Amino acid sequence: NAGVTQTPKFQVLKTGQSMTLQCAQDMNHNSMYWYRQDPGMGLRLIYYSASEGTTDKGEVPNGYNVSRLNKREFSLRLESAAPSQTSVYFCASSYKPGGTGEETQYFGPGTRLLVL
Amino acid sequence: GDSVTQMEGPVTLSEEAFLTINCTYTATGYPSLFWYVQYPGEGLQLLLKATKADDKGSNKGFEATYRKETTSFHLEKGSVQVSDSAVYFCALRDAGNMLTFGGGTRLMVKP
């Protein structure tokens, strides 16, 4: 059981280049999330997908697009990278147990992105 | 909107010292509160949580009590170990199930 996996672990881009960050989970979770982590600012939500086939904007969606390819996979695309997008990107997934169970998010190991 | 404020780090302690990391929040309604821990090179892991006022979350010797009157959820541990060195994030979850994180506090424990 791998949990949440992310690829690549590290990437360097030049301004204007594009790339896709991949995320997959094997826990059969319905909801998936993309966050960025910047020093002193905690994690900020970029996009999320409450279920297969749906996506919604989070707090900082500008410059990003997402695709919920299937229940397992949720990718994040930078069409034209900018230095302001230098960050660590985390993918997460969650499920809500039946009844009054609490929802818990499980995080991947992160992708460190440097845009020059 | 909702917000979470944590004490700035780094916090540097000697092994077996007492730890407190302060966390206060601003939210409408009655959020659930969480502490996440991030070890070097890894993603965030849920450390503990509390879902209503006066609840105490605990795990691995860490504790935090949901204080509605002071809108606080301070993290404490009686005796820290070198292996506790990590970044700690306080977070709240609103009625829409979205998490709002504090800026994180780096803890360094020296032998």
Coordinates of C-alpha atoms in Angstrom, one line a residue:
Chain A
N1 CA 0.0 0.0 0.0
A2 CA 1.9 3.0 -1.3
G3 CA -0.6 5.7 -0.1
V4 CA -0.2 8.9 -2.1
T5 CA 2.7 9.0 -4.6
Q6 CA 4.0 12.0 -6.6
T7 CA 6.3 12.4 -9.6
P8 CA 8.8 13.9 -10.1
K9 CA 10.5 14.5 -6.8
F10 CA 12.4 17.5 -8.1
Q11 CA 12.2 19.6 -11.3
V12 CA 14.0 22.6 -12.7
L13 CA 12.2 24.6 -15.4
K14 CA 12.9 27.8 -17.4
T15 CA 10.4 30.6 -17.4
G16 CA 7.7 29.8 -20.0
Q17 CA 8.2 26.1 -20.1
S18 CA 5.3 23.7 -19.3
M19 CA 5.1 20.6 -17.2
T20 CA 2.7 18.3 -15.5
L21 CA 3.0 17.1 -11.9
Q22 CA 1.5 13.6 -11.4
C23 CA -0.3 12.3 -8.3
A24 CA -1.8 8.9 -7.6
Q25 CA -3.4 7.3 -4.6
D26 CA -4.2 3.7 -4.0
M27 CA -6.6 4.1 -1.0
N28 CA -9.8 4.4 -3.1
H29 CA -10.3 8.0 -1.8
N30 CA -12.9 10.1 -3.5
S31 CA -11.3 13.5 -2.9
M32 CA -8.0 14.8 -4.0
Y33 CA -6.1 18.1 -3.6
W34 CA -3.1 20.1 -4.8
Y35 CA -1.3 22.5 -2.4
R36 CA 1.7 24.6 -2.7
Q37 CA 4.0 25.2 0.3
D38 CA 6.0 28.4 0.5
P39 CA 8.2 29.5 3.4
G40 CA 6.3 31.0 6.3
M41 CA 2.9 30.6 4.6
G42 CA 1.9 27.1 5.3
L43 CA 0.1 25.2 2.6
R44 CA -2.3 26.9 0.3
L45 CA -4.9 25.1 -1.8
I46 CA -4.5 25.3 -5.5
Y47 CA -7.3 23.0 -6.8
Y48 CA -9.3 20.1 -5.5
S49 CA -11.5 17.4 -6.8
A50 CA -14.3 16.2 -4.6
S51 CA -15.0 13.2 -6.8
E52 CA -14.0 11.7 -10.1
G53 CA -15.0 14.0 -12.9
T54 CA -15.2 17.2 -10.8
T55 CA -12.6 19.9 -10.1
D56 CA -12.8 23.2 -8.3
K57 CA -10.5 26.2 -7.7
G58 CA -8.9 26.7 -4.3
E59 CA -7.2 29.7 -2.9
V60 CA -4.4 30.2 -5.5
P61 CA -5.5 28.7 -8.8
N62 CA -4.0 31.2 -11.2
G63 CA -1.4 29.8 -13.6
Y64 CA -2.5 26.2 -13.0
N65 CA -4.8 23.6 -14.5
V66 CA -5.8 20.2 -13.2
S67 CA -7.2 16.9 -14.5
R68 CA -8.9 14.2 -12.5
L69 CA -8.0 11.4 -14.9
N70 CA -9.7 8.7 -12.9
K71 CA -10.4 8.0 -9.3
R72 CA -6.7 7.3 -8.6
E73 CA -5.0 10.1 -10.5
F74 CA -5.0 13.9 -10.2
S75 CA -2.5 15.9 -12.2
L76 CA -1.5 19.5 -12.0
R77 CA -0.3 21.4 -15.1
L78 CA 1.8 24.5 -15.4
E79 CA 1.2 25.8 -18.9
S80 CA 3.8 28.6 -18.8
A81 CA 6.0 28.5 -15.7
A82 CA 6.9 31.6 -13.9
P83 CA 9.5 32.2 -11.1
S84 CA 6.6 32.9 -8.7
Q85 CA 5.6 29.3 -9.1
T86 CA 8.9 28.1 -7.5
S87 CA 7.5 26.1 -4.5
V88 CA 7.0 22.7 -3.1
Y89 CA 3.8 21.0 -4.3
F90 CA 1.9 18.5 -2.3
C91 CA -0.9 16.3 -3.4
A92 CA -3.4 14.9 -0.9
S93 CA -6.4 12.6 -0.8
S94 CA -9.2 12.0 1.7
Y95 CA -12.3 10.1 2.4
K96 CA -15.2 10.6 4.7
P97 CA -16.2 7.6 6.7
G98 CA -19.9 6.9 6.9
G99 CA -22.1 8.5 9.5
T100 CA -20.4 11.1 11.6
G101 CA -16.8 9.9 10.8
E102 CA -14.1 12.6 10.5
E103 CA -12.5 13.2 7.1
T104 CA -8.7 13.0 7.1
Q105 CA -6.3 14.1 4.4
Y106 CA -3.3 12.0 3.5
F107 CA -0.3 13.7 1.9
G108 CA 2.2 12.7 -0.7
P109 CA 6.0 13.3 -0.3
G110 CA 6.0 16.5 -2.4
T111 CA 7.5 17.8 -5.6
R112 CA 10.1 20.5 -5.3
L113 CA 9.9 22.9 -8.4
L114 CA 12.4 25.6 -9.3
V115 CA 11.6 28.0 -12.0
L116 CA 14.5 30.0 -13.3
Chain B
G1 CA -12.0 34.3 5.9
D2 CA -10.6 31.7 8.2
S3 CA -7.0 32.0 9.3
V4 CA -4.5 30.2 11.6
T5 CA -1.6 31.9 13.3
Q6 CA 1.4 30.0 14.7
M7 CA 4.4 31.1 16.6
E8 CA 7.3 31.7 14.4
G9 CA 10.3 29.4 14.7
P10 CA 12.7 27.9 14.8
V11 CA 12.1 26.5 18.3
T12 CA 15.3 25.0 19.6
L13 CA 15.2 22.8 22.7
S14 CA 17.4 20.3 24.4
E15 CA 16.3 16.7 24.7
E16 CA 13.8 16.0 27.5
A17 CA 12.7 19.7 27.6
F18 CA 9.0 20.7 27.7
L19 CA 7.5 21.9 24.4
T20 CA 4.8 24.3 23.7
I21 CA 3.9 25.6 20.2
N22 CA 1.2 28.2 20.2
C23 CA -1.7 28.2 17.7
T24 CA -4.7 30.5 17.5
Y25 CA -7.4 30.6 14.9
T26 CA -10.1 32.8 13.4
A27 CA -13.1 31.1 12.0
T28 CA -16.8 31.4 11.6
G29 CA -18.7 28.5 13.0
Y30 CA -17.1 25.6 14.8
P31 CA -14.1 24.2 12.9
S32 CA -12.3 21.0 13.6
L33 CA -8.6 21.6 14.6
F34 CA -5.5 19.6 13.6
W35 CA -1.8 19.4 14.1
Y36 CA 0.2 18.0 11.2
V37 CA 3.9 17.1 11.4
Q38 CA 6.4 17.2 8.5
Y39 CA 9.6 15.3 8.9
P40 CA 12.6 16.3 6.6
G41 CA 12.0 15.3 3.0
E42 CA 8.5 13.9 3.7
G43 CA 4.9 15.0 3.3
L44 CA 2.6 16.0 6.1
Q45 CA 1.3 13.5 8.5
L46 CA -1.7 13.9 10.8
L47 CA -0.4 14.1 14.4
L48 CA -3.7 14.8 16.3
K49 CA -7.0 16.4 16.0
A50 CA -10.0 17.7 18.0
T51 CA -13.5 18.3 16.7
K52 CA -15.2 20.3 19.4
A53 CA -14.6 22.6 22.3
D54 CA -12.7 21.2 25.2
D55 CA -11.7 18.1 23.3
K56 CA -8.1 17.0 23.8
G57 CA -6.3 15.4 20.9
S58 CA -3.2 13.2 21.8
N59 CA -0.7 11.1 20.0
K60 CA 2.9 10.0 20.5
G61 CA 3.1 12.0 23.7
F62 CA 1.8 15.2 22.1
E63 CA -1.4 16.9 23.3
A64 CA -3.5 19.8 22.3
T65 CA -6.8 21.1 23.8
Y66 CA -9.5 22.8 21.7
R67 CA -10.1 26.1 23.6
K68 CA -13.1 27.9 22.2
E69 CA -13.0 30.8 24.6
T70 CA -9.4 31.7 23.6
T71 CA -9.7 30.3 20.0
S72 CA -6.5 28.4 20.6
F73 CA -5.1 24.9 20.1
H74 CA -1.6 24.9 21.5
L75 CA 0.6 21.8 21.0
E76 CA 2.5 20.4 24.0
K77 CA 4.8 17.6 24.9
G78 CA 6.4 16.9 28.2
S79 CA 9.7 15.6 27.1
V80 CA 10.9 16.0 23.5
Q81 CA 13.3 13.7 21.7
V82 CA 15.7 14.4 18.9
S83 CA 13.4 12.4 16.7
D84 CA 10.7 15.0 17.2
S85 CA 12.7 17.5 15.1
A86 CA 10.3 18.5 12.3
V87 CA 8.0 21.2 11.1
Y88 CA 4.6 21.4 12.9
F89 CA 1.5 22.8 11.2
C90 CA -1.7 23.8 12.9
A91 CA -4.8 23.7 10.7
L92 CA -8.5 24.1 10.8
R93 CA -11.2 22.5 8.7
D94 CA -14.3 24.5 7.9
A95 CA -17.8 23.4 7.2
G96 CA -16.9 23.0 3.5
N97 CA -14.2 20.4 4.4
M98 CA -11.3 22.7 3.3
L99 CA -8.2 22.9 5.4
T100 CA -6.6 26.2 6.3
F101 CA -3.0 25.9 7.5
G102 CA -0.8 28.1 9.7
G103 CA 2.7 29.0 8.5
G104 CA 4.4 26.1 10.3
T105 CA 6.9 26.0 13.2
R106 CA 10.2 24.3 12.9
L107 CA 11.3 22.4 16.0
M108 CA 15.0 21.5 16.5
V109 CA 15.8 19.2 19.4
K110 CA 19.5 18.9 20.3
P111 CA 21.0 15.9 22.2

